[in-house]
Amino acid sequence: MAKDGAAKLSKNLLRMKFMQRGLDAELKKQLDEEEKRIISDEHWFLDLPELKAKENYIIEERSYAPCEDLVFGRMSFRGFNPEVEKLMLLMNTHKEEEDDEEEDNVSRMETDITDEEMARRYESLVESMRKKFAKKRDRSAITKNKEDVNCDAVDNRPKKAFLKPQLIFV
Amino acid sequence: MDTIHACFKEKIGEVLLPGDVFSFRLSESGDGSIKTEKIICGPGLRRNGEEVQVCKSGILRHKQPNMYWIDSQQRRYVPAKGESVIGIVTAKSGDIFKVDVGGSEQASLSYLAFEGATKRNRPNVQVGDLVYGQFTIANKDMEPELVCIDSCGRANGMGVFGADGLLFKVSLGLVRRLLAPQSEIIKDLEKIFPFELVVGMNGRVWVKAKTVQQTLIVTNLLETCENMTSQQRQTLFKRVAEGSL
């Protein structure tokens, strides 16, 4: 190992952390700046003045469709092609919803089944589930009382309790 | 911003010729407020630096709040992004179809641009089929590209259509009248008999009705609609409706 003075040590060595622990803050700053200068010399940059992009307030639109609010191009009339008629409703209400954004309309979600049909199905579903878990005796009662929608008829029969079998001596 | 709209407003509804210029010099003080108001120049108007130039002859139209365009007539279609057109498949080459849309170049349609198409599951498209699609790229520097799905991947009525029926060409002005929101022609046609109609913005219309005769009647009515006033059209349609019943 050479016992020379600090001048003979290479720059890279001096830049290492263990060599810098003894340095002052000022010397550290100087070394940092030198490093930055070296890095920035290697990076290429454009020597132009800062150009500000001018904000465009004129927009060009090449198509007639947004100008005249043209509707969807596939059309079917009087039920000739039911799929296309469904499509027409879908695409044209889509467009209308975009226009009506200012009005606070709570638009109904598009459903495959109508609300009435849903209610009917739910009713029969509840009925069948009740029957499934009802006891045998109650099942017949349910079918009898199906006509009675308002539950007016109250079942007044006493519930049959368990009778212990007893020997009857004649 | 008022100066800009005022320049346009005095000419709304008037016939303009190519070369007419709308220029508005902005004062430096009012820069902030003016720049937030955008103006949309539709077809027929072109931006030239800070001016707006007319490049087609026609009538200036306006739509709230800030859209202006020139209403003109032509038969030749120029592809524009976002428009839905009817194309005829002319060739299959590799992964794309070449589609004739009536413009200066044939458009390309990738086979993956159909609903549910994958590399293994190719769409069933033959040469000579009619396709209803939208342009994703359409400018004067590049070949136009069509797709038959929307940005979510759904077909929405686009794709191959039409086993039967008749395809014919009309002017672009009539196409816009047919596709207008409350089109009178469509309302009158509806009353005659049930039929199906596909209108492409490139001037092509496809009609299908129950019999060949009905299809031809609808075709002839649409072709003659072009040069008739609404009065004449309504009398003609009434006569046809009575005749067919």
CSV table of C-alpha atoms in Angstrom, one decimal:
chain,number,residue,atom,x,y,z
A,1,MET,CA,0.0,0.0,0.0
A,2,ALA,CA,1.5,3.3,-1.0
A,3,LYS,CA,2.0,5.7,1.9
A,4,ASP,CA,1.7,8.7,-0.3
A,5,GLY,CA,-0.2,11.9,0.6
A,6,ALA,CA,-3.9,12.4,-0.1
A,7,ALA,CA,-3.1,14.1,-3.5
A,8,LYS,CA,-2.1,10.8,-5.0
A,9,LEU,CA,-5.4,9.0,-4.2
A,10,SER,CA,-7.8,8.8,-7.1
A,11,LYS,CA,-11.0,10.8,-7.3
A,12,ASN,CA,-13.2,7.7,-7.2
A,13,LEU,CA,-11.6,6.6,-4.0
A,14,LEU,CA,-12.0,10.0,-2.4
A,15,ARG,CA,-15.7,9.9,-3.3
A,16,MET,CA,-16.3,6.8,-1.4
A,17,LYS,CA,-18.3,7.0,1.8
A,18,PHE,CA,-15.6,6.0,4.2
A,19,MET,CA,-13.2,8.6,2.9
A,20,GLN,CA,-15.8,11.3,3.3
A,21,ARG,CA,-16.6,10.8,6.9
A,22,GLY,CA,-13.8,12.9,8.0
A,23,LEU,CA,-14.6,15.8,5.6
A,24,ASP,CA,-16.3,19.0,6.5
A,25,ALA,CA,-19.8,19.8,5.3
A,26,GLU,CA,-18.4,22.4,2.9
A,27,LEU,CA,-16.0,20.0,1.2
A,28,LYS,CA,-18.8,17.5,0.9
A,29,LYS,CA,-21.0,20.1,-0.8
A,30,GLN,CA,-18.2,20.9,-3.3
A,31,LEU,CA,-17.7,17.3,-4.1
A,32,ASP,CA,-21.5,16.9,-4.7
A,33,GLU,CA,-21.6,19.8,-7.0
A,34,GLU,CA,-18.7,18.5,-9.0
A,35,GLU,CA,-20.4,15.2,-9.3
A,36,LYS,CA,-23.6,16.8,-10.6
A,37,ARG,CA,-21.6,18.8,-13.1
A,38,ILE,CA,-20.1,15.6,-14.4
A,39,ILE,CA,-23.4,13.9,-14.8
A,40,SER,CA,-25.1,16.9,-16.5
A,41,ASP,CA,-22.3,17.1,-19.0
A,42,GLU,CA,-23.0,13.6,-20.1
A,43,HIS,CA,-26.7,14.1,-20.5
A,44,TRP,CA,-27.9,15.7,-23.7
A,45,PHE,CA,-30.5,18.4,-23.8
A,46,LEU,CA,-32.0,20.9,-26.2
A,47,ASP,CA,-30.6,24.3,-26.0
A,48,LEU,CA,-33.8,26.0,-26.9
A,49,PRO,CA,-35.8,28.7,-25.0
A,50,GLU,CA,-38.8,27.4,-23.2
A,51,LEU,CA,-41.7,27.3,-25.5
A,52,LYS,CA,-45.2,27.4,-24.2
A,53,ALA,CA,-47.8,25.5,-26.0
A,54,LYS,CA,-50.6,27.8,-27.1
A,55,GLU,CA,-53.9,26.7,-25.9
A,56,ASN,CA,-56.2,25.8,-28.7
A,57,TYR,CA,-59.7,27.1,-28.4
A,58,ILE,CA,-60.8,26.2,-31.9
A,59,ILE,CA,-61.5,22.4,-32.2
A,60,GLU,CA,-62.0,20.8,-35.5
A,61,GLU,CA,-64.6,18.1,-36.0
A,62,ARG,CA,-64.7,16.2,-39.2
A,63,SER,CA,-67.8,14.2,-38.9
A,64,TYR,CA,-71.5,15.3,-39.2
A,65,ALA,CA,-72.7,12.9,-36.6
A,66,PRO,CA,-72.2,15.1,-33.5
A,67,CYS,CA,-73.3,18.2,-35.3
A,68,GLU,CA,-76.7,17.1,-36.3
A,69,ASP,CA,-77.2,14.5,-33.6
A,70,LEU,CA,-77.7,11.6,-36.0
A,71,VAL,CA,-79.3,8.4,-34.7
A,72,PHE,CA,-78.1,4.9,-35.0
A,73,GLY,CA,-78.0,3.6,-38.6
A,74,ARG,CA,-79.8,0.3,-38.2
A,75,MET,CA,-83.5,0.6,-38.1
A,76,SER,CA,-86.5,-1.8,-38.3
A,77,PHE,CA,-90.1,-0.9,-38.5
A,78,ARG,CA,-93.3,-2.6,-37.4
A,79,GLY,CA,-91.5,-5.6,-35.9
A,80,PHE,CA,-89.8,-6.7,-39.0
A,81,ASN,CA,-86.6,-7.5,-37.1
A,82,PRO,CA,-87.2,-7.5,-33.3
A,83,GLU,CA,-83.5,-7.6,-32.4
A,84,VAL,CA,-82.8,-4.5,-34.4
A,85,GLU,CA,-85.8,-2.8,-32.7
A,86,LYS,CA,-84.3,-3.6,-29.3
A,87,LEU,CA,-81.0,-2.2,-30.5
A,88,MET,CA,-82.7,0.9,-31.7
A,89,LEU,CA,-84.2,1.5,-28.2
A,90,LEU,CA,-80.9,0.8,-26.5
A,91,MET,CA,-78.7,3.0,-28.7
A,92,ASN,CA,-81.2,5.9,-28.9
A,93,THR,CA,-81.9,6.0,-25.2
A,94,HIS,CA,-78.2,5.9,-24.6
A,95,LYS,CA,-77.9,9.1,-26.6
A,96,GLU,CA,-80.9,10.7,-24.8
A,97,GLU,CA,-79.5,9.9,-21.4
A,98,GLU,CA,-76.4,11.8,-22.4
A,99,ASP,CA,-78.5,14.8,-23.3
A,100,ASP,CA,-80.6,14.7,-20.2
A,101,GLU,CA,-77.8,14.8,-17.8
A,102,GLU,CA,-78.8,18.2,-16.4
A,103,GLU,CA,-82.2,17.0,-15.4
A,104,ASP,CA,-82.2,15.0,-12.2
A,105,ASN,CA,-83.9,12.0,-13.6
A,106,VAL,CA,-83.4,8.8,-11.8
A,107,SER,CA,-83.5,6.7,-14.9
A,108,ARG,CA,-84.8,3.2,-14.5
A,109,MET,CA,-82.2,0.5,-15.1
A,110,GLU,CA,-82.8,-1.5,-18.3
A,111,THR,CA,-84.1,-4.9,-17.3
A,112,ASP,CA,-84.8,-8.0,-19.2
A,113,ILE,CA,-87.9,-8.9,-17.2
A,114,THR,CA,-90.5,-6.3,-16.3
A,115,ASP,CA,-91.2,-5.4,-12.7
A,116,GLU,CA,-94.6,-7.0,-12.7
A,117,GLU,CA,-93.2,-10.3,-13.9
A,118,MET,CA,-90.5,-10.1,-11.2
A,119,ALA,CA,-93.1,-9.5,-8.5
A,120,ARG,CA,-95.2,-12.5,-9.8
A,121,ARG,CA,-92.2,-14.8,-9.8
A,122,TYR,CA,-91.1,-13.7,-6.4
A,123,GLU,CA,-94.6,-14.4,-5.0
A,124,SER,CA,-94.7,-17.9,-6.4
A,125,LEU,CA,-91.2,-18.5,-5.2
A,126,VAL,CA,-92.1,-17.5,-1.6
A,127,GLU,CA,-95.1,-19.8,-1.8
A,128,SER,CA,-93.1,-22.8,-2.9
A,129,MET,CA,-90.4,-22.2,-0.3
A,130,ARG,CA,-93.0,-22.0,2.4
A,131,LYS,CA,-94.6,-25.2,1.3
A,132,LYS,CA,-91.3,-27.0,1.2
A,133,PHE,CA,-90.4,-26.3,4.8
A,134,ALA,CA,-94.0,-26.6,6.2
A,135,LYS,CA,-95.1,-29.7,8.1
A,136,LYS,CA,-97.4,-32.1,6.3
A,137,ARG,CA,-100.5,-30.9,8.1
A,138,ASP,CA,-99.8,-27.2,7.3
A,139,ARG,CA,-99.1,-28.0,3.7
A,140,SER,CA,-102.8,-28.8,3.1
A,141,ALA,CA,-103.8,-25.8,5.0
A,142,ILE,CA,-101.7,-23.6,2.7
A,143,THR,CA,-103.3,-24.9,-0.4
A,144,LYS,CA,-106.8,-24.4,1.1
A,145,ASN,CA,-106.0,-20.8,2.0
A,146,LYS,CA,-104.5,-19.8,-1.3
A,147,GLU,CA,-107.7,-18.1,-2.3
A,148,ASP,CA,-107.7,-15.9,0.8
A,149,VAL,CA,-105.3,-13.2,-0.1
A,150,ASN,CA,-106.0,-10.9,2.8
A,151,CYS,CA,-105.6,-13.6,5.5
A,152,ASP,CA,-109.1,-13.0,6.8
A,153,ALA,CA,-109.8,-16.6,7.8
A,154,VAL,CA,-108.1,-17.4,11.0
A,155,ASP,CA,-107.4,-21.0,11.7
A,156,ASN,CA,-109.1,-21.7,15.0
A,157,ARG,CA,-108.7,-25.4,15.2
A,158,PRO,CA,-106.8,-26.4,18.4
A,159,LYS,CA,-103.4,-27.7,17.7
A,160,LYS,CA,-103.3,-31.5,18.2
A,161,ALA,CA,-101.0,-32.3,21.0
A,162,PHE,CA,-99.4,-35.7,21.5
A,163,LEU,CA,-101.7,-38.1,23.3
A,164,LYS,CA,-99.9,-40.7,25.3
A,165,PRO,CA,-101.2,-44.1,24.5
A,166,GLN,CA,-103.1,-45.5,27.4
A,167,LEU,CA,-104.6,-48.8,28.0
A,168,ILE,CA,-108.3,-48.8,28.2
A,169,PHE,CA,-109.8,-51.6,30.0
A,170,VAL,CA,-113.2,-52.5,28.9
B,1,MET,CA,-65.9,35.4,-26.5
B,2,ASP,CA,-68.8,37.5,-27.5
B,3,THR,CA,-66.9,38.8,-30.4
B,4,ILE,CA,-66.3,35.3,-31.7
B,5,HIS,CA,-69.9,34.3,-31.5
B,6,ALA,CA,-71.0,37.6,-32.9
B,7,CYS,CA,-68.8,37.0,-36.0
B,8,PHE,CA,-70.5,33.8,-36.7
B,9,LYS,CA,-74.0,34.7,-35.6
B,10,GLU,CA,-74.5,37.3,-38.3
B,11,LYS,CA,-73.8,34.7,-40.9
B,12,ILE,CA,-75.9,31.8,-39.6
B,13,GLY,CA,-78.3,30.7,-42.3
B,14,GLU,CA,-76.4,32.4,-45.1
B,15,VAL,CA,-74.7,30.9,-48.0
B,16,LEU,CA,-70.9,31.0,-47.7
B,17,LEU,CA,-68.2,30.2,-50.3
B,18,PRO,CA,-64.8,28.7,-49.8
B,19,GLY,CA,-62.3,31.3,-48.9
B,20,ASP,CA,-64.5,33.3,-46.5
B,21,VAL,CA,-62.7,33.9,-43.3
B,22,PHE,CA,-63.8,34.5,-39.8
B,23,SER,CA,-61.0,36.3,-37.9
B,24,PHE,CA,-61.2,37.6,-34.4
B,25,ARG,CA,-58.4,39.5,-32.9
B,26,LEU,CA,-58.2,38.9,-29.2
B,27,SER,CA,-57.4,41.8,-27.0
B,28,GLU,CA,-54.6,41.0,-24.6
B,29,SER,CA,-56.5,42.1,-21.5
B,30,GLY,CA,-59.4,39.7,-21.9
B,31,ASP,CA,-57.2,36.7,-22.7
B,32,GLY,CA,-58.1,34.5,-19.7
B,33,SER,CA,-61.8,34.6,-20.1
B,34,ILE,CA,-61.8,34.1,-23.9
B,35,LYS,CA,-59.5,31.1,-23.9
B,36,THR,CA,-61.8,29.0,-21.8
B,37,GLU,CA,-64.6,29.2,-24.3
B,38,LYS,CA,-64.0,26.6,-27.0
B,39,ILE,CA,-65.5,26.7,-30.5
B,40,ILE,CA,-66.1,23.5,-32.4
B,41,CYS,CA,-65.7,23.8,-36.2
B,42,GLY,CA,-67.6,21.1,-37.9
B,43,PRO,CA,-67.3,19.9,-41.5
B,44,GLY,CA,-66.7,22.6,-44.0
B,45,LEU,CA,-64.8,24.9,-41.6
B,46,ARG,CA,-61.1,24.7,-41.1
B,47,ARG,CA,-58.8,26.3,-38.6
B,48,ASN,CA,-56.0,28.4,-40.0
B,49,GLY,CA,-53.8,29.7,-37.2
B,50,GLU,CA,-56.1,32.0,-35.3
B,51,GLU,CA,-58.7,32.2,-38.0
B,52,VAL,CA,-61.5,30.0,-39.2
B,53,GLN,CA,-61.8,29.5,-43.0
B,54,VAL,CA,-64.6,28.1,-45.0
B,55,CYS,CA,-63.6,25.3,-47.3
B,56,LYS,CA,-66.9,24.1,-48.7
B,57,SER,CA,-69.8,26.1,-50.1
B,58,GLY,CA,-73.0,25.9,-48.3
B,59,ILE,CA,-75.1,27.3,-45.5
B,60,LEU,CA,-73.7,28.0,-42.1
B,61,ARG,CA,-75.5,26.1,-39.3
B,62,HIS,CA,-75.2,26.5,-35.5
B,63,LYS,CA,-75.9,24.2,-32.6
B,64,GLN,CA,-75.9,25.3,-29.0
B,65,PRO,CA,-73.6,26.1,-27.3
B,66,ASN,CA,-70.6,26.4,-29.6
B,67,MET,CA,-70.8,24.2,-32.7
B,68,TYR,CA,-70.8,25.6,-36.2
B,69,TRP,CA,-70.7,23.8,-39.5
B,70,ILE,CA,-71.4,24.1,-43.2
B,71,ASP,CA,-74.4,22.3,-44.5
B,72,SER,CA,-73.6,21.2,-48.1
B,73,GLN,CA,-74.5,18.6,-50.6
B,74,GLN,CA,-72.3,16.0,-52.1
B,75,ARG,CA,-72.3,12.4,-53.3
B,76,ARG,CA,-68.7,11.5,-52.8
B,77,TYR,CA,-67.9,10.2,-49.3
B,78,VAL,CA,-64.7,11.2,-47.4
B,79,PRO,CA,-64.0,8.9,-44.4
B,80,ALA,CA,-64.2,10.6,-41.0
B,81,LYS,CA,-63.4,9.1,-37.7
B,82,GLY,CA,-66.4,7.8,-35.7
B,83,GLU,CA,-68.8,7.5,-38.6
B,84,SER,CA,-70.7,4.3,-39.1
B,85,VAL,CA,-70.7,3.1,-42.7
B,86,ILE,CA,-71.7,0.1,-44.8
B,87,GLY,CA,-68.8,-1.6,-46.5
B,88,ILE,CA,-68.5,-4.4,-49.0
B,89,VAL,CA,-65.7,-6.9,-48.3
B,90,THR,CA,-63.5,-7.2,-51.4
B,91,ALA,CA,-60.5,-9.2,-50.3
B,92,LYS,CA,-59.1,-11.3,-47.5
B,93,SER,CA,-55.4,-10.9,-47.0
B,94,GLY,CA,-53.7,-12.4,-44.0
B,95,ASP,CA,-55.2,-11.0,-40.9
B,96,ILE,CA,-57.3,-8.2,-42.4
B,97,PHE,CA,-60.2,-7.8,-44.7
B,98,LYS,CA,-60.2,-5.1,-47.4
B,99,VAL,CA,-63.5,-3.3,-47.4
B,100,ASP,CA,-64.8,-0.9,-50.0
B,101,VAL,CA,-66.5,2.1,-48.4
B,102,GLY,CA,-66.8,4.4,-51.3
B,103,GLY,CA,-63.8,6.6,-50.4
B,104,SER,CA,-60.6,7.1,-52.3
B,105,GLU,CA,-59.0,4.1,-50.6
B,106,GLN,CA,-60.2,0.8,-49.4
B,107,ALA,CA,-60.5,0.5,-45.6
B,108,SER,CA,-58.9,-2.3,-43.7
B,109,LEU,CA,-60.9,-4.3,-41.1
B,110,SER,CA,-59.0,-6.6,-38.8
B,111,TYR,CA,-60.5,-10.0,-38.1
B,112,LEU,CA,-60.1,-9.4,-34.4
B,113,ALA,CA,-62.4,-6.4,-34.5
B,114,PHE,CA,-65.6,-8.5,-34.2
B,115,GLU,CA,-67.4,-9.4,-31.1
B,116,GLY,CA,-66.1,-12.6,-29.6
B,117,ALA,CA,-63.3,-13.1,-32.2
B,118,THR,CA,-60.0,-14.5,-31.1
B,119,LYS,CA,-57.1,-15.9,-33.0
B,120,ARG,CA,-58.6,-19.3,-32.9
B,121,ASN,CA,-62.2,-18.3,-33.3
B,122,ARG,CA,-62.3,-16.4,-36.6
B,123,PRO,CA,-65.4,-14.5,-37.7
B,124,ASN,CA,-67.4,-15.9,-40.5
B,125,VAL,CA,-66.9,-13.2,-43.1
B,126,GLN,CA,-66.7,-13.9,-46.9
B,127,VAL,CA,-65.8,-11.8,-49.8
B,128,GLY,CA,-68.9,-9.9,-50.9
B,129,ASP,CA,-70.5,-9.6,-47.5
B,130,LEU,CA,-72.0,-6.4,-46.3
B,131,VAL,CA,-70.5,-5.0,-43.1
B,132,TYR,CA,-71.7,-2.2,-40.8
B,133,GLY,CA,-68.8,-0.7,-38.9
B,134,GLN,CA,-67.2,2.4,-37.5
B,135,PHE,CA,-64.0,4.2,-38.4
B,136,THR,CA,-61.2,4.3,-35.8
B,137,ILE,CA,-58.7,5.9,-38.1
B,138,ALA,CA,-59.7,8.1,-41.0
B,139,ASN,CA,-57.5,10.9,-42.1
B,140,LYS,CA,-56.0,12.0,-45.4
B,141,ASP,CA,-52.6,10.6,-44.6
B,142,MET,CA,-53.4,7.0,-43.8
B,143,GLU,CA,-55.5,4.1,-45.0
B,144,PRO,CA,-58.8,4.2,-43.1
B,145,GLU,CA,-59.5,1.4,-40.5
B,146,LEU,CA,-62.8,0.0,-39.6
B,147,VAL,CA,-63.9,-1.9,-36.6
B,148,CYS,CA,-67.1,-3.7,-35.8
B,149,ILE,CA,-67.0,-3.4,-32.0
B,150,ASP,CA,-67.2,-0.4,-29.7
B,151,SER,CA,-64.7,0.5,-27.0
B,152,CYS,CA,-66.2,-2.0,-24.5
B,153,GLY,CA,-65.9,-4.9,-26.9
B,154,ARG,CA,-69.6,-5.2,-27.7
B,155,ALA,CA,-71.0,-5.4,-31.2
B,156,ASN,CA,-73.9,-3.0,-30.8
B,157,GLY,CA,-75.5,-4.0,-34.0
B,158,MET,CA,-72.3,-3.7,-36.1
B,159,GLY,CA,-70.8,-6.5,-38.1
B,160,VAL,CA,-71.9,-8.6,-41.0
B,161,PHE,CA,-75.6,-8.3,-41.9
B,162,GLY,CA,-78.1,-8.8,-44.6
B,163,ALA,CA,-78.7,-12.1,-46.2
B,164,ASP,CA,-81.3,-10.7,-48.6
B,165,GLY,CA,-82.3,-7.2,-49.4
B,166,LEU,CA,-81.0,-4.5,-51.7
B,167,LEU,CA,-78.1,-2.1,-51.4
B,168,PHE,CA,-78.2,1.2,-53.3
B,169,LYS,CA,-76.5,4.5,-53.2
B,170,VAL,CA,-78.0,7.9,-52.4
B,171,SER,CA,-76.5,11.4,-51.8
B,172,LEU,CA,-75.0,12.2,-48.4
B,173,GLY,CA,-77.5,14.9,-47.8
B,174,LEU,CA,-80.4,12.4,-48.0
B,175,VAL,CA,-78.5,10.1,-45.6
B,176,ARG,CA,-78.3,12.9,-43.1
B,177,ARG,CA,-82.0,13.7,-43.5
B,178,LEU,CA,-82.8,10.0,-42.9
B,179,LEU,CA,-80.7,9.8,-39.8
B,180,ALA,CA,-81.9,13.1,-38.3
B,181,PRO,CA,-83.5,12.6,-34.8
B,182,GLN,CA,-87.1,13.2,-35.8
B,183,SER,CA,-86.9,12.4,-39.5
B,184,GLU,CA,-90.1,13.0,-41.4
B,185,ILE,CA,-89.2,10.7,-44.2
B,186,ILE,CA,-88.8,7.8,-41.8
B,187,LYS,CA,-92.1,8.6,-40.1
B,188,ASP,CA,-93.9,8.6,-43.4
B,189,LEU,CA,-92.2,5.4,-44.6
B,190,GLU,CA,-93.1,3.6,-41.4
B,191,LYS,CA,-96.8,3.8,-42.2
B,192,ILE,CA,-96.6,2.0,-45.5
B,193,PHE,CA,-95.4,-1.5,-44.5
B,194,PRO,CA,-92.9,-3.2,-42.2
B,195,PHE,CA,-89.3,-3.3,-43.4
B,196,GLU,CA,-85.8,-3.1,-42.2
B,197,LEU,CA,-83.3,-0.4,-43.1
B,198,VAL,CA,-79.6,0.1,-42.6
B,199,VAL,CA,-78.2,3.5,-43.4
B,200,GLY,CA,-74.5,4.0,-43.8
B,201,MET,CA,-73.0,7.5,-43.7
B,202,ASN,CA,-71.1,6.8,-46.9
B,203,GLY,CA,-74.3,7.2,-48.9
B,204,ARG,CA,-75.2,3.5,-49.0
B,205,VAL,CA,-78.6,2.3,-47.9
B,206,TRP,CA,-79.7,-1.3,-47.5
B,207,VAL,CA,-83.4,-2.2,-47.5
B,208,LYS,CA,-85.2,-5.5,-46.8
B,209,ALA,CA,-88.9,-6.0,-46.8
B,210,LYS,CA,-91.2,-9.1,-47.0
B,211,THR,CA,-91.4,-9.4,-50.7
B,212,VAL,CA,-89.1,-8.3,-53.6
B,213,GLN,CA,-91.8,-5.9,-54.8
B,214,GLN,CA,-92.1,-4.1,-51.4
B,215,THR,CA,-88.3,-3.9,-51.3
B,216,LEU,CA,-88.2,-2.2,-54.7
B,217,ILE,CA,-91.0,0.1,-53.8
B,218,VAL,CA,-89.1,1.3,-50.7
B,219,THR,CA,-86.0,1.7,-52.8
B,220,ASN,CA,-87.7,3.8,-55.4
B,221,LEU,CA,-89.4,6.0,-52.8
B,222,LEU,CA,-86.1,6.7,-51.1
B,223,GLU,CA,-84.4,7.5,-54.3
B,224,THR,CA,-87.1,10.0,-55.4
B,225,CYS,CA,-87.3,11.6,-51.9
B,226,GLU,CA,-84.2,13.4,-52.7
B,227,ASN,CA,-85.6,15.9,-55.1
B,228,MET,CA,-89.1,16.4,-53.7
B,229,THR,CA,-90.5,18.9,-51.3
B,230,SER,CA,-92.2,17.5,-48.2
B,231,GLN,CA,-95.6,18.2,-49.7
B,232,GLN,CA,-94.9,16.2,-52.9
B,233,ARG,CA,-93.4,13.4,-50.8
B,234,GLN,CA,-96.4,13.1,-48.6
B,235,THR,CA,-98.9,12.9,-51.5
B,236,LEU,CA,-96.7,10.3,-53.1
B,237,PHE,CA,-96.5,8.2,-50.0
B,238,LYS,CA,-100.2,8.4,-49.5
B,239,ARG,CA,-100.8,7.1,-53.0
B,240,VAL,CA,-98.4,4.3,-52.5
B,241,ALA,CA,-100.0,3.3,-49.2
B,242,GLU,CA,-103.4,3.2,-50.7
B,243,GLY,CA,-102.2,1.4,-53.7
B,244,SER,CA,-100.5,-1.3,-51.7
B,245,LEU,CA,-103.5,-1.9,-49.4
